[in-house]
PDB file of C-alpha atoms and ligand atoms in Angstrom:
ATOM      1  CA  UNK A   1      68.454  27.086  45.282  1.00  0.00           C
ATOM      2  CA  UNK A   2      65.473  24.311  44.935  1.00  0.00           C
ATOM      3  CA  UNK A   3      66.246  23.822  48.554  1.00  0.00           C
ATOM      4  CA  UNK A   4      65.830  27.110  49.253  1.00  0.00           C
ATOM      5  CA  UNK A   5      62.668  27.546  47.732  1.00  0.00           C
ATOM      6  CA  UNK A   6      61.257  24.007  49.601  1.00  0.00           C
ATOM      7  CA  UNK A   7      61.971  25.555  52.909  1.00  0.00           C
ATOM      8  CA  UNK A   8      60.789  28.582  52.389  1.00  0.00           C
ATOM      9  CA  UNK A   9      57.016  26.421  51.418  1.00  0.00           C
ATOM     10  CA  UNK A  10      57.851  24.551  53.999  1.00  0.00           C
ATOM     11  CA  UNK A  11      58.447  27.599  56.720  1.00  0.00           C
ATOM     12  CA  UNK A  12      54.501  29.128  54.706  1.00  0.00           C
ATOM     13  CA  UNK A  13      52.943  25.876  55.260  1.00  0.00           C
ATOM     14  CA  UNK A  14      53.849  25.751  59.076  1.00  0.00           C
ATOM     15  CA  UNK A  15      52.884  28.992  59.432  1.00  0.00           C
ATOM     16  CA  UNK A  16      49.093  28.505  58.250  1.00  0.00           C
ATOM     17  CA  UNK A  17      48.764  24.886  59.754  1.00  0.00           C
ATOM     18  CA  UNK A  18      49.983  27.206  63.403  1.00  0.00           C
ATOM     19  CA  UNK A  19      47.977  29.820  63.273  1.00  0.00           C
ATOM     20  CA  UNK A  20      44.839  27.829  62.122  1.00  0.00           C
ATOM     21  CA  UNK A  21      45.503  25.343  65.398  1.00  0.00           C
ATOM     22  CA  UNK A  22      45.770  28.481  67.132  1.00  0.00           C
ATOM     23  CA  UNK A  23      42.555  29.727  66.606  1.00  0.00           C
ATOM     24  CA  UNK A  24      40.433  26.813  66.696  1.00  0.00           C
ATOM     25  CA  UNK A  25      41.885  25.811  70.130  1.00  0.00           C
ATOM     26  CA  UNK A  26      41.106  28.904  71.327  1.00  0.00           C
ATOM     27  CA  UNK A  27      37.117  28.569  70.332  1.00  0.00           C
ATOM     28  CA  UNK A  28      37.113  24.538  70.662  1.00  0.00           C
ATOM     29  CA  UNK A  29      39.506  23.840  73.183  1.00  0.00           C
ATOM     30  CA  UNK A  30      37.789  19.936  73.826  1.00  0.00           C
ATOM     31  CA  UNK A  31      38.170  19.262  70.281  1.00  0.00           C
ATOM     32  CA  UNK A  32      34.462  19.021  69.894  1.00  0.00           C
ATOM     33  CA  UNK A  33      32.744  18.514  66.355  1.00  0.00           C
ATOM     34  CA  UNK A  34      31.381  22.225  65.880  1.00  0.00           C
ATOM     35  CA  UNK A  35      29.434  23.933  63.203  1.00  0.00           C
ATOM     36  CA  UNK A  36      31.334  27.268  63.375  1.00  0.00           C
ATOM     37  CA  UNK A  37      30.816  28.849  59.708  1.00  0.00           C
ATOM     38  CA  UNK A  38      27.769  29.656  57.335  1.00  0.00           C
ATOM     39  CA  UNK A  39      28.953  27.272  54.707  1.00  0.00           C
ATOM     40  CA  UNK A  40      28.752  24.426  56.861  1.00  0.00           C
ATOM     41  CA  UNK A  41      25.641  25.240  58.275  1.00  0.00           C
ATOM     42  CA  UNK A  42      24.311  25.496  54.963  1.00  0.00           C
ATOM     43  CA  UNK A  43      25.311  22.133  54.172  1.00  0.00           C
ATOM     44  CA  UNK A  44      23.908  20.017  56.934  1.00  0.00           C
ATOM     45  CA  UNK A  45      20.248  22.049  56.159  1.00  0.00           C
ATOM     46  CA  UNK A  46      20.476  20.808  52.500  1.00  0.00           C
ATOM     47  CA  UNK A  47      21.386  17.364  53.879  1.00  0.00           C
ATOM     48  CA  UNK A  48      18.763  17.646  56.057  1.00  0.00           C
ATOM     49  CA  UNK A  49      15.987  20.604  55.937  1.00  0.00           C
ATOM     50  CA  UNK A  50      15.137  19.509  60.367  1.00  0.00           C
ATOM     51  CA  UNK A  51      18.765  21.169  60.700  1.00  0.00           C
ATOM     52  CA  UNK A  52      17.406  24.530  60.092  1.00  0.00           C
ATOM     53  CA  UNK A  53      17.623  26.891  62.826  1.00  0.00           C
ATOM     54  CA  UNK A  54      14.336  28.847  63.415  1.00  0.00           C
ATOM     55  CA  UNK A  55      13.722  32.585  64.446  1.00  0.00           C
ATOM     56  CA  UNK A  56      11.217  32.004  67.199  1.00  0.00           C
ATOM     57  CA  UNK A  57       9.616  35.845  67.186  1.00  0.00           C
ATOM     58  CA  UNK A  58       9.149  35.852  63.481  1.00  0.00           C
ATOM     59  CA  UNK A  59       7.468  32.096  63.358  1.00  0.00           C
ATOM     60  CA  UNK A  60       5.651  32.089  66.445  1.00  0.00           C
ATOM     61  CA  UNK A  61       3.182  34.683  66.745  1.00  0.00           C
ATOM     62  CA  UNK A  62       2.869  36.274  70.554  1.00  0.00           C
ATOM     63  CA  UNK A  63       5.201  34.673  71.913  1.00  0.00           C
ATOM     64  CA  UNK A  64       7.558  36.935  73.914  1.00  0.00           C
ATOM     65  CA  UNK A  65      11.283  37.026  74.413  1.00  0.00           C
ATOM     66  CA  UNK A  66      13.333  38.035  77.681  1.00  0.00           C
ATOM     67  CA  UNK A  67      16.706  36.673  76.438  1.00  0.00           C
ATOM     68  CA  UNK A  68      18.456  36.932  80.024  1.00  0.00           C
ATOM     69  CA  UNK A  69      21.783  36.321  78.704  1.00  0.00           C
ATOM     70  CA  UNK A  70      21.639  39.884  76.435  1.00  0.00           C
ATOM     71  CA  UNK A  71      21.170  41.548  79.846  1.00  0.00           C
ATOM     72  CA  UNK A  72      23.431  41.872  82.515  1.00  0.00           C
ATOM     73  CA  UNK A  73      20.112  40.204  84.311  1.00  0.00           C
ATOM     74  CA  UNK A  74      21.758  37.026  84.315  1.00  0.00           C
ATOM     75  CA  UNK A  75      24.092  34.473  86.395  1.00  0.00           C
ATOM     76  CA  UNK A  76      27.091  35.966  85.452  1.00  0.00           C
ATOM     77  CA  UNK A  77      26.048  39.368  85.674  1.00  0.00           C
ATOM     78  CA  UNK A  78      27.840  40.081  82.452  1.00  0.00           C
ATOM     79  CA  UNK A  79      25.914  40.627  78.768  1.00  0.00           C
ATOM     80  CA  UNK A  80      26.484  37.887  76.884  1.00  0.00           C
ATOM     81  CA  UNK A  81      24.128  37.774  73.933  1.00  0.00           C
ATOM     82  CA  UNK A  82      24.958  40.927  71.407  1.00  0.00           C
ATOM     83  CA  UNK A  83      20.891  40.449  70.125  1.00  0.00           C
ATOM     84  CA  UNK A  84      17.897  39.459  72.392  1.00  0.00           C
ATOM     85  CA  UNK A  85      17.260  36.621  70.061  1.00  0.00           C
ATOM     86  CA  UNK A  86      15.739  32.951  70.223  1.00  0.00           C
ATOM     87  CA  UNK A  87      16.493  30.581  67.982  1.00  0.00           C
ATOM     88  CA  UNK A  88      15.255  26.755  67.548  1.00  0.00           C
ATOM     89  CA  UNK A  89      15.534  23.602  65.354  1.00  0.00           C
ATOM     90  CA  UNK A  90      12.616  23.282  62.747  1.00  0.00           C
ATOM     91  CA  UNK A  91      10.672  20.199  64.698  1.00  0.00           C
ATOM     92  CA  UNK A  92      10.985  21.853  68.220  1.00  0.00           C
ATOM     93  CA  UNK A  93       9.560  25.191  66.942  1.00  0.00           C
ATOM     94  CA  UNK A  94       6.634  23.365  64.911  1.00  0.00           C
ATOM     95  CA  UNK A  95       6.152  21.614  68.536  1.00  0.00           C
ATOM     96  CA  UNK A  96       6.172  25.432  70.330  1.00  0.00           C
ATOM     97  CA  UNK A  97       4.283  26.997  67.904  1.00  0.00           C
ATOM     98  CA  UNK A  98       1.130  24.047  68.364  1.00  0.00           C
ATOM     99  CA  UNK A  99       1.917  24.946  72.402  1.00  0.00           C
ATOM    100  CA  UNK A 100       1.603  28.626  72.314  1.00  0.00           C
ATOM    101  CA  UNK A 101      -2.231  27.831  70.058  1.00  0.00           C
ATOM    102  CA  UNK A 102      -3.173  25.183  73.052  1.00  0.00           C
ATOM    103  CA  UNK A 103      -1.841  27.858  75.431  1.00  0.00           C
ATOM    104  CA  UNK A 104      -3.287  30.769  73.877  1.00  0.00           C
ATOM    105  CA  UNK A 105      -6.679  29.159  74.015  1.00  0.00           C
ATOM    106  CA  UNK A 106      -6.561  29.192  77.620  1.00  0.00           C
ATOM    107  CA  UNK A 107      -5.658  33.000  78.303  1.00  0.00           C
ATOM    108  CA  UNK A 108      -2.094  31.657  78.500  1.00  0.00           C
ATOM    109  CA  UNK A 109       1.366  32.179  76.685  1.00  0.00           C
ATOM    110  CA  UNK A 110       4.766  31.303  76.163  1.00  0.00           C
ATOM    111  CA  UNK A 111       7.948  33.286  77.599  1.00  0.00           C
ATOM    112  CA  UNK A 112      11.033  32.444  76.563  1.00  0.00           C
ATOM    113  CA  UNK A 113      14.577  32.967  78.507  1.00  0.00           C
ATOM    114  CA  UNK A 114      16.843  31.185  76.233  1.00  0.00           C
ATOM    115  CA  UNK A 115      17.219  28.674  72.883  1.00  0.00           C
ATOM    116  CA  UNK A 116      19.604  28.016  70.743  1.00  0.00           C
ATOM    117  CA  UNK A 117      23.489  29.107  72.290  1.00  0.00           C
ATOM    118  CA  UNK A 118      26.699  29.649  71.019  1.00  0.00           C
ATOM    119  CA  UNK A 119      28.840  27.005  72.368  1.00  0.00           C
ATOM    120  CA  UNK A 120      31.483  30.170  72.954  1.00  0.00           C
ATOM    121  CA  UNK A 121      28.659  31.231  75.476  1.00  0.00           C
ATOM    122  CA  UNK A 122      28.882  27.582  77.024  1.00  0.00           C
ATOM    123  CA  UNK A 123      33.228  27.886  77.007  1.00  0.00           C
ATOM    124  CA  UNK A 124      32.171  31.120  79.231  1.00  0.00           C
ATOM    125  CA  UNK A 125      29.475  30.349  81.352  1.00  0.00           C
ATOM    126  CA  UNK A 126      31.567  27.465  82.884  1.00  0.00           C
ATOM    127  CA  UNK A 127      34.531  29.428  84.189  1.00  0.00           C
ATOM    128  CA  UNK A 128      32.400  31.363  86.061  1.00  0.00           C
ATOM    129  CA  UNK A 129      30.118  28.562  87.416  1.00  0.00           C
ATOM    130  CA  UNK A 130      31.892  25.703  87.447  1.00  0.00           C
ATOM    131  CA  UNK A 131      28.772  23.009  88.598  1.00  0.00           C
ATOM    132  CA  UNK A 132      27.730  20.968  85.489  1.00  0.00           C
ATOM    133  CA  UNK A 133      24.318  20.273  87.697  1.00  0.00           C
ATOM    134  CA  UNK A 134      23.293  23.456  86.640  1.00  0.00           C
ATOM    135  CA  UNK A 135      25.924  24.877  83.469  1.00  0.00           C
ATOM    136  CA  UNK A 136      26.551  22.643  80.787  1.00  0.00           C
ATOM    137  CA  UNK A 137      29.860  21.010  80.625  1.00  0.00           C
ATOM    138  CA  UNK A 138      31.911  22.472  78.057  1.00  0.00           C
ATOM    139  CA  UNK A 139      33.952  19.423  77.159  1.00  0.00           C
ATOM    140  CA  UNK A 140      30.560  17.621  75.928  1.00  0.00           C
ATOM    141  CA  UNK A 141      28.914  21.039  75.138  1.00  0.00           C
ATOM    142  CA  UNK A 142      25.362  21.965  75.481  1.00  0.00           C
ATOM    143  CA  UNK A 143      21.707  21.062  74.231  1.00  0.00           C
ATOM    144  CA  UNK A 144      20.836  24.594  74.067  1.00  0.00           C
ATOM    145  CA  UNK A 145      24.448  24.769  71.526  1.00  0.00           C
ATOM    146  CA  UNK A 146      22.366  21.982  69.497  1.00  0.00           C
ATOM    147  CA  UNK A 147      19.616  24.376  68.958  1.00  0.00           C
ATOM    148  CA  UNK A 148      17.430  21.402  71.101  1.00  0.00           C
ATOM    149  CA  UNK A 149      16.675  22.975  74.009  1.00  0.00           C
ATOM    150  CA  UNK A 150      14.825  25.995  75.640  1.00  0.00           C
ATOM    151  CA  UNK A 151      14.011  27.520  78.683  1.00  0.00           C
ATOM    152  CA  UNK A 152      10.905  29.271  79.188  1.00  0.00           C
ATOM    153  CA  UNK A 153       8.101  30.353  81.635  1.00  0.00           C
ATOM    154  CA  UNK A 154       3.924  30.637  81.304  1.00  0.00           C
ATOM    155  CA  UNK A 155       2.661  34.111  81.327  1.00  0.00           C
ATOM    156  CA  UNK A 156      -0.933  35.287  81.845  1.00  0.00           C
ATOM    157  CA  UNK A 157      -1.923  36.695  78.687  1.00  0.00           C
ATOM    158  CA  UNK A 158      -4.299  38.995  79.763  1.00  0.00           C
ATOM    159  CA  UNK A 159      -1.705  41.069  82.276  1.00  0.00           C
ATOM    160  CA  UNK A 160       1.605  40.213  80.412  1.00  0.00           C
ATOM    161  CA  UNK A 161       2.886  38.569  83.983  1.00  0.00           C
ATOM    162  CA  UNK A 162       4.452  35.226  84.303  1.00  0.00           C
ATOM    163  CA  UNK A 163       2.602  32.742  86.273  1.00  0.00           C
ATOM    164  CA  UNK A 164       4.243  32.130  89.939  1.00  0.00           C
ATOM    165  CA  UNK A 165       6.904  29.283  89.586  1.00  0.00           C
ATOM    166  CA  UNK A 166       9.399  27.720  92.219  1.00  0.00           C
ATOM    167  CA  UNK A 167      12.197  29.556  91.386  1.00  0.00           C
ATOM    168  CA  UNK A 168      13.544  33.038  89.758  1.00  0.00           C
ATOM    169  CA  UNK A 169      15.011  31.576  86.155  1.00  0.00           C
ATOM    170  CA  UNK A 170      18.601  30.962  86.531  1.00  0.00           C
ATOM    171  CA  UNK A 171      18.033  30.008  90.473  1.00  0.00           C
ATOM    172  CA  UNK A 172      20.879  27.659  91.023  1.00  0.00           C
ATOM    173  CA  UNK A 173      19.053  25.599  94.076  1.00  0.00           C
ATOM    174  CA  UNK A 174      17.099  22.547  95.018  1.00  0.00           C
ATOM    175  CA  UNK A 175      13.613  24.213  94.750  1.00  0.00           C
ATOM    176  CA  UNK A 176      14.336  24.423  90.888  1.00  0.00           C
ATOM    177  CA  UNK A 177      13.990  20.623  90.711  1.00  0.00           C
ATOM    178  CA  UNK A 178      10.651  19.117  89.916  1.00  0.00           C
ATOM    179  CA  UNK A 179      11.127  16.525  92.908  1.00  0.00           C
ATOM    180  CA  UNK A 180      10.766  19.573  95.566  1.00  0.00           C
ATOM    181  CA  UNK A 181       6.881  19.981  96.419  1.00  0.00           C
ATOM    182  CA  UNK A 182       7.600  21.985  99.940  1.00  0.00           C
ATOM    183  CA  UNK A 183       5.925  25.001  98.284  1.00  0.00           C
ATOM    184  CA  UNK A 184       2.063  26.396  97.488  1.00  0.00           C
ATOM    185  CA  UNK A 185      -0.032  23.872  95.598  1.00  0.00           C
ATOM    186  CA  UNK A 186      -0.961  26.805  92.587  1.00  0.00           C
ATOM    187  CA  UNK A 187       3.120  27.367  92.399  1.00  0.00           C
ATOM    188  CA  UNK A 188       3.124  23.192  92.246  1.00  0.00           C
ATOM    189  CA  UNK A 189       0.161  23.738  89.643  1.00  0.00           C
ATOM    190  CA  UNK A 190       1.666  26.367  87.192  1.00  0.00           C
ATOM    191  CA  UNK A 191       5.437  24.240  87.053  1.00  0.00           C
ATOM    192  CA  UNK A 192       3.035  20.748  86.467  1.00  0.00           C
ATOM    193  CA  UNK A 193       0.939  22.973  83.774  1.00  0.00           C
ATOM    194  CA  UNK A 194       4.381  23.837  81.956  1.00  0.00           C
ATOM    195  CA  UNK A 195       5.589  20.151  82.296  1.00  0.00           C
ATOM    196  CA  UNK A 196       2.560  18.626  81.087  1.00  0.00           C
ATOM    197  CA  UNK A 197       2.005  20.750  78.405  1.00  0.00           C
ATOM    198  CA  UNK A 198       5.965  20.527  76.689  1.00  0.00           C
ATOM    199  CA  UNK A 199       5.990  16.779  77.700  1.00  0.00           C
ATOM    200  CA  UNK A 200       2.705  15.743  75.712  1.00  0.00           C
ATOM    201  CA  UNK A 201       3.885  17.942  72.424  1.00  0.00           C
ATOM    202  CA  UNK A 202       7.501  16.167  72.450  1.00  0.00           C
ATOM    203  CA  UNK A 203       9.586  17.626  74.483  1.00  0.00           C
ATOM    204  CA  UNK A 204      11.668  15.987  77.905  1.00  0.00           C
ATOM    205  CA  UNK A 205      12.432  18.238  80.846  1.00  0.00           C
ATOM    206  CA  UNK A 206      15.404  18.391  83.382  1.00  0.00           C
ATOM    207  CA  UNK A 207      14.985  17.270  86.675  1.00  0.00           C
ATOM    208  CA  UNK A 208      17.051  20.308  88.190  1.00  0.00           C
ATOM    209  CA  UNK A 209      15.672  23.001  86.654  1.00  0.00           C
ATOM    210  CA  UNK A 210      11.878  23.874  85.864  1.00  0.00           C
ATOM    211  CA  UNK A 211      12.236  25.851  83.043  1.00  0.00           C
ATOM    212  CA  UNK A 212      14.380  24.173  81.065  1.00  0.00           C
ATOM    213  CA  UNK A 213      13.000  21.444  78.220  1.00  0.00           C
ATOM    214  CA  UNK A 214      14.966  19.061  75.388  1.00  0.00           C
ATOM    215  CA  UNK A 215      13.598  18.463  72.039  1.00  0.00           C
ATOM    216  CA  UNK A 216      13.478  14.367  71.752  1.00  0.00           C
ATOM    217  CA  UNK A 217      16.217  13.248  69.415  1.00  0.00           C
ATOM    218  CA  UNK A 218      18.558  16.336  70.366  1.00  0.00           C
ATOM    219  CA  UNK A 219      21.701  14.253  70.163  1.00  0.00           C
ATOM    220  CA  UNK A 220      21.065  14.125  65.958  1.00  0.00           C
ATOM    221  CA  UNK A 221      22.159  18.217  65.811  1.00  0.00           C
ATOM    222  CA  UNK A 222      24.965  19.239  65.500  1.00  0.00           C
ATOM    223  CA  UNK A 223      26.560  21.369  68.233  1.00  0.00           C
ATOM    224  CA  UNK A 224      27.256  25.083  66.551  1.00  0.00           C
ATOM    225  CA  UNK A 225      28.855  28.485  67.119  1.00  0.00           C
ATOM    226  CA  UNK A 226      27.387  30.824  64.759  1.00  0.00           C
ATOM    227  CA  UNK A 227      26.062  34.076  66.482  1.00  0.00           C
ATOM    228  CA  UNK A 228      22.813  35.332  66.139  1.00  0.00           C
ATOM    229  CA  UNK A 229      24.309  38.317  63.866  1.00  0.00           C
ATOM    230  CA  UNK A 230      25.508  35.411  61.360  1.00  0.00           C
ATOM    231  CA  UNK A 231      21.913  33.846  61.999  1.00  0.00           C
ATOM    232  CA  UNK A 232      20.068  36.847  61.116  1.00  0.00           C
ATOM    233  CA  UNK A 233      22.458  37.416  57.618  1.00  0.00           C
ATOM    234  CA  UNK A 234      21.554  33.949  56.848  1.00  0.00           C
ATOM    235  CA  UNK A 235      17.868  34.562  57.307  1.00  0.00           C
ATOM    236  CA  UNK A 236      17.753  37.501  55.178  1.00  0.00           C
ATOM    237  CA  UNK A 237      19.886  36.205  52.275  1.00  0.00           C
ATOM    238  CA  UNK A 238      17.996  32.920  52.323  1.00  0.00           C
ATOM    239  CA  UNK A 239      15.166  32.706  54.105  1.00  0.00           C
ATOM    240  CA  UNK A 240      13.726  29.478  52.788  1.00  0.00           C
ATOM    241  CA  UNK A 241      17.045  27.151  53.604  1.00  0.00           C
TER     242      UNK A 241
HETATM  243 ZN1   ZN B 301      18.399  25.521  79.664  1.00  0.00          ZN
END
Protein backbone atom coordinates (compact mmCIF):
# COMPACT_ATOMS: atom_id res chain seq x y z
CA UNK A 1 0.00 0.00 0.00
CA UNK A 2 2.83 2.66 1.29
CA UNK A 3 4.32 1.85 -2.03
CA UNK A 4 1.47 2.63 -3.69
CA UNK A 5 0.92 5.81 -2.25
CA UNK A 6 4.98 6.83 -2.90
CA UNK A 7 4.46 6.31 -6.54
CA UNK A 8 1.56 7.82 -6.93
CA UNK A 9 3.70 11.32 -5.20
CA UNK A 10 6.17 10.30 -7.12
CA UNK A 11 4.06 10.05 -10.66
CA UNK A 12 2.41 14.13 -9.06
CA UNK A 13 5.82 15.33 -8.54
CA UNK A 14 7.01 14.43 -12.16
CA UNK A 15 4.16 15.75 -13.45
CA UNK A 16 4.65 19.46 -12.04
CA UNK A 17 8.57 19.39 -12.35
CA UNK A 18 7.37 18.45 -16.58
CA UNK A 19 5.06 20.73 -17.17
CA UNK A 20 6.92 23.63 -15.35
CA UNK A 21 10.21 22.71 -17.74
CA UNK A 22 7.74 22.80 -20.35
CA UNK A 23 6.74 26.13 -20.11
CA UNK A 24 9.74 27.92 -19.23
CA UNK A 25 11.59 26.38 -22.24
CA UNK A 26 9.12 27.50 -24.30
CA UNK A 27 9.54 31.42 -23.10
CA UNK A 28 13.46 30.98 -22.18
CA UNK A 29 14.64 28.54 -24.46
CA UNK A 30 18.71 29.82 -23.81
CA UNK A 31 18.22 29.35 -20.25
CA UNK A 32 18.71 33.00 -19.67
CA UNK A 33 18.28 34.64 -16.08
CA UNK A 34 14.77 36.40 -16.71
CA UNK A 35 12.53 38.51 -14.61
CA UNK A 36 9.23 36.99 -15.86
CA UNK A 37 6.66 37.67 -12.83
CA UNK A 38 5.49 40.77 -10.70
CA UNK A 39 6.81 39.32 -7.52
CA UNK A 40 10.19 39.22 -8.70
CA UNK A 41 10.17 42.41 -10.17
CA UNK A 42 9.05 43.74 -7.05
CA UNK A 43 11.89 42.37 -5.31
CA UNK A 44 14.88 43.55 -7.24
CA UNK A 45 13.10 47.40 -6.98
CA UNK A 46 13.13 47.02 -3.13
CA UNK A 47 16.71 45.75 -3.42
CA UNK A 48 17.39 48.39 -5.48
CA UNK A 49 14.84 51.48 -6.16
CA UNK A 50 17.33 52.22 -10.01
CA UNK A 51 15.48 48.80 -10.97
CA UNK A 52 12.26 50.52 -11.37
CA UNK A 53 10.84 50.58 -14.70
CA UNK A 54 9.51 54.06 -15.73
CA UNK A 55 6.36 55.09 -17.83
CA UNK A 56 8.01 57.53 -20.18
CA UNK A 57 4.54 59.54 -21.27
CA UNK A 58 3.44 59.99 -17.73
CA UNK A 59 7.13 61.25 -16.41
CA UNK A 60 8.28 63.07 -19.27
CA UNK A 61 6.17 65.81 -20.25
CA UNK A 62 5.87 66.31 -24.35
CA UNK A 63 7.56 63.82 -25.25
CA UNK A 64 5.79 61.74 -27.93
CA UNK A 65 5.47 58.05 -28.57
CA UNK A 66 5.31 56.14 -32.07
CA UNK A 67 5.86 52.63 -30.60
CA UNK A 68 6.54 50.93 -34.16
CA UNK A 69 6.37 47.55 -32.84
CA UNK A 70 2.31 48.08 -31.77
CA UNK A 71 1.84 48.74 -35.50
CA UNK A 72 2.12 46.54 -38.23
CA UNK A 73 4.59 49.67 -39.30
CA UNK A 74 7.43 47.68 -38.40
CA UNK A 75 10.24 45.09 -39.69
CA UNK A 76 8.23 42.27 -39.36
CA UNK A 77 5.18 43.68 -40.57
CA UNK A 78 3.33 41.96 -37.79
CA UNK A 79 1.89 43.92 -34.37
CA UNK A 80 3.84 43.05 -31.77
CA UNK A 81 3.28 45.36 -28.84
CA UNK A 82 -0.56 44.87 -27.42
CA UNK A 83 -0.08 48.86 -25.90
CA UNK A 84 1.86 51.73 -27.64
CA UNK A 85 3.90 52.04 -24.54
CA UNK A 86 7.58 53.15 -23.51
CA UNK A 87 9.05 52.13 -20.69
CA UNK A 88 12.67 52.94 -19.06
CA UNK A 89 14.94 52.30 -16.02
CA UNK A 90 14.75 55.16 -13.33
CA UNK A 91 18.47 56.76 -14.18
CA UNK A 92 17.95 56.64 -18.04
CA UNK A 93 14.55 58.42 -17.79
CA UNK A 94 15.95 61.12 -15.19
CA UNK A 95 18.77 61.42 -18.09
CA UNK A 96 15.71 61.83 -20.96
CA UNK A 97 13.68 63.87 -19.06
CA UNK A 98 16.94 66.68 -18.47
CA UNK A 99 17.25 66.02 -22.62
CA UNK A 100 13.77 66.73 -23.65
CA UNK A 101 14.23 70.45 -21.11
CA UNK A 102 17.75 71.10 -23.12
CA UNK A 103 15.81 70.09 -26.25
CA UNK A 104 12.73 71.84 -25.60
CA UNK A 105 14.65 75.03 -25.11
CA UNK A 106 15.71 74.93 -28.56
CA UNK A 107 12.23 74.46 -30.40
CA UNK A 108 13.19 70.77 -30.32
CA UNK A 109 11.78 67.38 -28.88
CA UNK A 110 12.10 63.90 -28.25
CA UNK A 111 10.33 60.96 -30.34
CA UNK A 112 10.49 57.80 -29.21
CA UNK A 113 10.23 54.34 -31.36
CA UNK A 114 10.98 51.89 -28.74
CA UNK A 115 12.29 51.22 -24.80
CA UNK A 116 12.00 48.77 -22.65
CA UNK A 117 11.04 45.03 -24.60
CA UNK A 118 9.81 41.90 -23.68
CA UNK A 119 12.50 39.48 -24.24
CA UNK A 120 9.41 37.21 -25.86
CA UNK A 121 9.48 40.14 -28.48
CA UNK A 122 13.38 39.53 -28.85
CA UNK A 123 12.64 35.24 -29.09
CA UNK A 124 10.37 36.66 -32.15
CA UNK A 125 12.03 39.26 -33.83
CA UNK A 126 15.02 36.87 -34.49
CA UNK A 127 13.25 34.15 -36.45
CA UNK A 128 12.22 36.49 -38.74
CA UNK A 129 15.52 38.45 -39.09
CA UNK A 130 18.05 36.37 -38.31
CA UNK A 131 21.28 39.18 -38.47
CA UNK A 132 22.36 39.98 -34.84
CA UNK A 133 24.05 43.30 -36.60
CA UNK A 134 20.82 44.67 -36.53
CA UNK A 135 18.23 42.20 -34.05
CA UNK A 136 19.45 41.32 -30.84
CA UNK A 137 20.60 37.85 -30.31
CA UNK A 138 18.22 35.96 -28.39
CA UNK A 139 20.62 33.59 -26.68
CA UNK A 140 22.29 36.76 -24.83
CA UNK A 141 18.99 38.76 -25.06
CA UNK A 142 18.59 42.40 -25.54
CA UNK A 143 19.44 45.93 -23.93
CA UNK A 144 16.13 47.18 -24.82
CA UNK A 145 14.81 43.60 -22.59
CA UNK A 146 17.04 45.35 -19.73
CA UNK A 147 14.90 48.35 -19.84
CA UNK A 148 18.59 50.20 -20.89
CA UNK A 149 18.08 51.14 -24.11
CA UNK A 150 15.91 53.32 -26.51
CA UNK A 151 15.49 54.31 -29.84
CA UNK A 152 14.31 57.59 -30.74
CA UNK A 153 14.33 60.51 -33.29
CA UNK A 154 14.39 64.69 -32.90
CA UNK A 155 11.25 66.33 -33.94
CA UNK A 156 10.66 70.03 -34.65
CA UNK A 157 8.46 71.16 -32.04
CA UNK A 158 6.86 73.78 -33.67
CA UNK A 159 5.41 71.44 -36.80
CA UNK A 160 5.30 68.04 -34.89
CA UNK A 161 7.82 66.61 -37.83
CA UNK A 162 10.92 64.68 -37.18
CA UNK A 163 14.07 66.26 -38.22
CA UNK A 164 15.60 64.57 -41.59
CA UNK A 165 17.91 61.61 -40.49
CA UNK A 166 19.94 58.97 -42.61
CA UNK A 167 17.66 56.39 -42.48
CA UNK A 168 13.72 55.43 -42.05
CA UNK A 169 13.85 53.79 -38.23
CA UNK A 170 14.17 50.16 -38.54
CA UNK A 171 16.34 50.64 -41.98
CA UNK A 172 18.44 47.55 -41.89
CA UNK A 173 21.52 49.15 -44.10
CA UNK A 174 24.89 50.76 -43.99
CA UNK A 175 23.60 54.41 -44.11
CA UNK A 176 22.14 53.70 -40.53
CA UNK A 177 25.71 53.62 -39.19
CA UNK A 178 27.24 56.77 -37.84
CA UNK A 179 30.56 56.02 -39.92
CA UNK A 180 28.53 56.73 -43.36
CA UNK A 181 28.81 60.64 -44.15
CA UNK A 182 27.92 60.16 -48.14
CA UNK A 183 24.73 62.15 -47.42
CA UNK A 184 23.57 66.14 -46.94
CA UNK A 185 25.59 67.94 -44.29
CA UNK A 186 21.99 69.17 -42.29
CA UNK A 187 20.98 65.18 -42.43
CA UNK A 188 24.88 64.71 -41.02
CA UNK A 189 23.87 67.70 -38.59
CA UNK A 190 20.48 66.49 -37.12
CA UNK A 191 22.05 62.50 -36.48
CA UNK A 192 25.43 64.50 -34.77
CA UNK A 193 22.71 66.82 -32.80
CA UNK A 194 20.98 63.49 -31.47
CA UNK A 195 24.45 61.88 -30.71
CA UNK A 196 25.83 64.72 -28.98
CA UNK A 197 23.05 65.49 -27.06
CA UNK A 198 22.33 61.52 -25.51
CA UNK A 199 26.18 61.09 -25.33
CA UNK A 200 26.89 64.23 -22.99
CA UNK A 201 23.68 63.29 -20.58
CA UNK A 202 24.99 59.50 -20.20
CA UNK A 203 24.02 57.60 -22.66
CA UNK A 204 26.41 55.36 -25.50
CA UNK A 205 25.10 54.86 -29.01
CA UNK A 206 25.43 51.94 -31.58
CA UNK A 207 27.54 52.24 -34.36
CA UNK A 208 24.92 50.53 -36.81
CA UNK A 209 22.04 52.19 -36.11
CA UNK A 210 21.37 56.06 -35.48
CA UNK A 211 18.59 55.91 -33.42
CA UNK A 212 19.35 53.58 -31.10
CA UNK A 213 21.20 54.64 -27.51
CA UNK A 214 22.38 52.41 -24.16
CA UNK A 215 22.06 53.69 -20.74
CA UNK A 216 25.86 53.36 -19.22
CA UNK A 217 25.92 50.50 -16.76
CA UNK A 218 23.05 48.52 -18.69
CA UNK A 219 24.63 45.16 -17.98
CA UNK A 220 23.52 45.76 -13.92
CA UNK A 221 19.49 45.13 -15.07
CA UNK A 222 18.14 42.45 -15.19
CA UNK A 223 16.80 41.11 -18.50
CA UNK A 224 12.70 40.82 -18.06
CA UNK A 225 9.49 39.61 -19.70
CA UNK A 226 6.70 41.32 -18.11
CA UNK A 227 4.29 43.00 -20.69
CA UNK A 228 3.34 46.36 -20.62
CA UNK A 229 -0.34 45.20 -19.43
CA UNK A 230 1.51 43.67 -16.20
CA UNK A 231 3.56 47.08 -16.20
CA UNK A 232 0.64 49.24 -16.20
CA UNK A 233 -1.22 46.91 -13.14
CA UNK A 234 1.92 47.42 -11.31
CA UNK A 235 1.86 51.15 -11.80
CA UNK A 236 -1.56 51.58 -10.66
CA UNK A 237 -1.45 49.31 -7.59
CA UNK A 238 1.87 50.82 -6.56
CA UNK A 239 2.91 53.62 -8.08
CA UNK A 240 5.71 54.69 -5.79
CA UNK A 241 7.82 51.14 -5.98
ZN1 LIG B 1 17.23 49.73 -30.33
Amino acid sequence: MWIAALLAITMVLTAGCKSKTEKTDEKNPYGLEIIASAQEYFQTVEADSSNLLVNLEHYIPGIVLDIRYATENNFTGKQIYTAPEAWLRKEAADSLLAIQKALNQEGLGIKVFDAYRPYAATLYFYQVYEDTTFVAAPWSGSIHNRGGAIDLTLIDLETGKELAMPTPFDEFSEKASHSYNNLPQEIIANREKLHQIMTSHGFTFYEHEWWHYNIKGRNKYSLMDISFEELQKIEKKQPNI
